[in-house]
């Protein structure tokens, strides 16, 4: 099938492109390159031994989207293109709402005009906020998002759900990602944060590489076994494969409802300190870290109940945390020429 991957030059988009091509699909990437460069597109081409069509355009540009859909006639869209820095979204709410909502709406309108029936949407476990009961299932009530980024993901889920209910010509699956980490085993594609990383793993790998002096661990006085936050860290290749499974469910007409939501995690809770220690052991490096105060907006703990994805998508996270941490370090070293 022919699939448009929006935001395909980015971290998850490039890994998903590789898995789609590996599964026999044709991919076209569209990306405006505001938060990515061509490194991962080139890496994906090398991994696949293919010239993956790339179009530089903004998904909010209806004219550009129309031209793209006219040119390629897609069977499906995987919509990654979005702004994603939680902290930045607090200081730039209008940019986040404008970009994340407009790009989805423009893509949906273009799909309807061109008769493209299927879309997979990048959602996030951030839609749950701090849940009362863990792990979270897809039925766990969503809590008011704690940042414009989180709220934009909730609003996008609502836009999808309302659009699909109203028109009957679209099928959608929203995947709620937990914490994606790691890189492709080839070390040809991976996460490339611009400036100081916000997320834990790139901060760890950059500290190990000597680019950051010290890792700050945000709080060790939470009500958790070692006092640090608990998250569900999922290998980016596993996450990418969940997108292939979601698409094939829609292509095979196996969706039980026109709009479905799945948690995509491992079901395993790992603390910040555990992750740091595992990284040191697996990669044989010492990390300079210190405990600092809590980071505003952090939730204490969240991890996934993945039963629905396991059962309905026939997908389970396969990679071990150790392999994932090794892949992250291999990628950082490749980027730095170490
Ligand atoms: N974290 C940390 N130091 C950092 C970055 C993150 O201690 O430099 C912690 C953060 O408090 C959270 C976990 O690592 O408990 C994951 O944070 P990240 O920003 O990667 O993802 P989040 O789950 O917050 O979206």
PDB file of N, CA, C and O in Angstrom, residues 83-109:
ATOM      1  N   UNK A  83       4.661  19.716  16.671  1.00  0.00           N
ATOM      2  CA  UNK A  83       5.651  20.243  17.620  1.00  0.00           C
ATOM      3  C   UNK A  83       5.516  19.428  18.899  1.00  0.00           C
ATOM      4  O   UNK A  83       4.410  19.064  19.294  1.00  0.00           O
ATOM      5  N   UNK A  84       6.644  19.140  19.574  1.00  0.00           N
ATOM      6  CA  UNK A  84       6.562  18.123  20.626  1.00  0.00           C
ATOM      7  C   UNK A  84       7.268  18.454  21.936  1.00  0.00           C
ATOM      8  O   UNK A  84       7.373  17.589  22.811  1.00  0.00           O
ATOM      9  N   UNK A  85       7.794  19.669  22.086  1.00  0.00           N
ATOM     10  CA  UNK A  85       8.514  19.960  23.337  1.00  0.00           C
ATOM     11  C   UNK A  85       7.535  20.505  24.379  1.00  0.00           C
ATOM     12  O   UNK A  85       6.965  21.587  24.206  1.00  0.00           O
ATOM     13  N   UNK A  86       7.363  19.730  25.432  1.00  0.00           N
ATOM     14  CA  UNK A  86       6.371  20.072  26.458  1.00  0.00           C
ATOM     15  C   UNK A  86       6.652  21.459  27.042  1.00  0.00           C
ATOM     16  O   UNK A  86       5.760  22.314  27.116  1.00  0.00           O
ATOM     17  N   UNK A  87       7.892  21.699  27.443  1.00  0.00           N
ATOM     18  CA  UNK A  87       8.253  22.973  28.086  1.00  0.00           C
ATOM     19  C   UNK A  87       8.047  24.148  27.147  1.00  0.00           C
ATOM     20  O   UNK A  87       7.463  25.172  27.523  1.00  0.00           O
ATOM     21  N   UNK A  88       8.492  23.993  25.908  1.00  0.00           N
ATOM     22  CA  UNK A  88       8.365  25.068  24.929  1.00  0.00           C
ATOM     23  C   UNK A  88       6.893  25.395  24.673  1.00  0.00           C
ATOM     24  O   UNK A  88       6.520  26.548  24.451  1.00  0.00           O
ATOM     25  N   UNK A  89       6.044  24.356  24.747  1.00  0.00           N
ATOM     26  CA  UNK A  89       4.624  24.583  24.455  1.00  0.00           C
ATOM     27  C   UNK A  89       3.984  25.527  25.479  1.00  0.00           C
ATOM     28  O   UNK A  89       3.031  26.223  25.174  1.00  0.00           O
ATOM     29  N   UNK A  90       4.550  25.566  26.686  1.00  0.00           N
ATOM     30  CA  UNK A  90       4.013  26.459  27.721  1.00  0.00           C
ATOM     31  C   UNK A  90       4.314  27.914  27.357  1.00  0.00           C
ATOM     32  O   UNK A  90       3.485  28.802  27.549  1.00  0.00           O
ATOM     33  N   UNK A  91       5.482  28.154  26.770  1.00  0.00           N
ATOM     34  CA  UNK A  91       5.816  29.537  26.421  1.00  0.00           C
ATOM     35  C   UNK A  91       5.345  29.919  25.013  1.00  0.00           C
ATOM     36  O   UNK A  91       5.309  31.094  24.681  1.00  0.00           O
ATOM     37  N   UNK A  92       4.988  28.907  24.194  1.00  0.00           N
ATOM     38  CA  UNK A  92       4.532  29.223  22.828  1.00  0.00           C
ATOM     39  C   UNK A  92       3.217  28.510  22.529  1.00  0.00           C
ATOM     40  O   UNK A  92       3.123  27.743  21.556  1.00  0.00           O
ATOM     41  N   UNK A  93       2.178  28.730  23.357  1.00  0.00           N
ATOM     42  CA  UNK A  93       0.950  27.953  23.177  1.00  0.00           C
ATOM     43  C   UNK A  93       0.310  28.119  21.811  1.00  0.00           C
ATOM     44  O   UNK A  93      -0.166  27.146  21.225  1.00  0.00           O
ATOM     45  N   UNK A  94       0.312  29.353  21.282  1.00  0.00           N
ATOM     46  CA  UNK A  94      -0.373  29.556  19.996  1.00  0.00           C
ATOM     47  C   UNK A  94       0.309  28.781  18.881  1.00  0.00           C
ATOM     48  O   UNK A  94      -0.356  28.205  18.017  1.00  0.00           O
ATOM     49  N   UNK A  95       1.643  28.761  18.922  1.00  0.00           N
ATOM     50  CA  UNK A  95       2.352  27.987  17.885  1.00  0.00           C
ATOM     51  C   UNK A  95       1.982  26.511  17.973  1.00  0.00           C
ATOM     52  O   UNK A  95       1.802  25.840  16.962  1.00  0.00           O
ATOM     53  N   UNK A  96       1.873  26.023  19.208  1.00  0.00           N
ATOM     54  CA  UNK A  96       1.561  24.598  19.379  1.00  0.00           C
ATOM     55  C   UNK A  96       0.133  24.276  18.944  1.00  0.00           C
ATOM     56  O   UNK A  96      -0.105  23.316  18.227  1.00  0.00           O
ATOM     57  N   UNK A  97      -0.808  25.098  19.378  1.00  0.00           N
ATOM     58  CA  UNK A  97      -2.194  24.821  18.974  1.00  0.00           C
ATOM     59  C   UNK A  97      -2.346  25.000  17.468  1.00  0.00           C
ATOM     60  O   UNK A  97      -2.957  24.164  16.792  1.00  0.00           O
ATOM     61  N   UNK A  98      -1.817  26.089  16.939  1.00  0.00           N
ATOM     62  CA  UNK A  98      -1.946  26.344  15.503  1.00  0.00           C
ATOM     63  C   UNK A  98      -1.374  25.180  14.704  1.00  0.00           C
ATOM     64  O   UNK A  98      -2.021  24.600  13.841  1.00  0.00           O
ATOM     65  N   UNK A  99      -0.142  24.818  15.029  1.00  0.00           N
ATOM     66  CA  UNK A  99       0.530  23.807  14.220  1.00  0.00           C
ATOM     67  C   UNK A  99      -0.104  22.425  14.399  1.00  0.00           C
ATOM     68  O   UNK A  99      -0.421  21.741  13.429  1.00  0.00           O
ATOM     69  N   UNK A 100      -0.262  22.013  15.647  1.00  0.00           N
ATOM     70  CA  UNK A 100      -0.681  20.615  15.865  1.00  0.00           C
ATOM     71  C   UNK A 100      -2.138  20.371  15.456  1.00  0.00           C
ATOM     72  O   UNK A 100      -2.461  19.302  14.932  1.00  0.00           O
ATOM     73  N   UNK A 101      -3.005  21.355  15.686  1.00  0.00           N
ATOM     74  CA  UNK A 101      -4.410  21.166  15.302  1.00  0.00           C
ATOM     75  C   UNK A 101      -4.596  21.395  13.800  1.00  0.00           C
ATOM     76  O   UNK A 101      -5.258  20.616  13.117  1.00  0.00           O
ATOM     77  N   UNK A 102      -3.999  22.479  13.295  1.00  0.00           N
ATOM     78  CA  UNK A 102      -4.183  22.829  11.885  1.00  0.00           C
ATOM     79  C   UNK A 102      -3.627  21.728  10.989  1.00  0.00           C
ATOM     80  O   UNK A 102      -4.249  21.345   9.991  1.00  0.00           O
ATOM     81  N   UNK A 103      -2.451  21.195  11.338  1.00  0.00           N
ATOM     82  CA  UNK A 103      -1.874  20.183  10.447  1.00  0.00           C
ATOM     83  C   UNK A 103      -2.773  18.949  10.404  1.00  0.00           C
ATOM     84  O   UNK A 103      -3.026  18.396   9.332  1.00  0.00           O
ATOM     85  N   UNK A 104      -3.307  18.534  11.544  1.00  0.00           N
ATOM     86  CA  UNK A 104      -4.209  17.363  11.516  1.00  0.00           C
ATOM     87  C   UNK A 104      -5.463  17.665  10.708  1.00  0.00           C
ATOM     88  O   UNK A 104      -5.889  16.865   9.870  1.00  0.00           O
ATOM     89  N   UNK A 105      -6.056  18.829  10.944  1.00  0.00           N
ATOM     90  CA  UNK A 105      -7.305  19.150  10.221  1.00  0.00           C
ATOM     91  C   UNK A 105      -7.061  19.266   8.728  1.00  0.00           C
ATOM     92  O   UNK A 105      -7.874  18.803   7.915  1.00  0.00           O
ATOM     93  N   UNK A 106      -5.937  19.862   8.361  1.00  0.00           N
ATOM     94  CA  UNK A 106      -5.618  19.987   6.937  1.00  0.00           C
ATOM     95  C   UNK A 106      -5.410  18.612   6.312  1.00  0.00           C
ATOM     96  O   UNK A 106      -5.905  18.327   5.211  1.00  0.00           O
ATOM     97  N   UNK A 107      -4.718  17.744   7.032  1.00  0.00           N
ATOM     98  CA  UNK A 107      -4.498  16.384   6.508  1.00  0.00           C
ATOM     99  C   UNK A 107      -5.849  15.664   6.363  1.00  0.00           C
ATOM    100  O   UNK A 107      -6.122  15.031   5.337  1.00  0.00           O
ATOM    101  N   UNK A 108      -6.717  15.781   7.357  1.00  0.00           N
ATOM    102  CA  UNK A 108      -8.024  15.094   7.281  1.00  0.00           C
ATOM    103  C   UNK A 108      -8.868  15.630   6.119  1.00  0.00           C
ATOM    104  O   UNK A 108      -9.492  14.861   5.384  1.00  0.00           O
ATOM    105  N   UNK A 109      -8.868  16.950   5.973  1.00  0.00           N
ATOM    106  CA  UNK A 109      -9.642  17.529   4.857  1.00  0.00           C
ATOM    107  C   UNK A 109      -9.092  17.053   3.514  1.00  0.00           C
ATOM    108  O   UNK A 109      -9.854  16.716   2.604  1.00  0.00           O
TER     109      UNK A 109
END
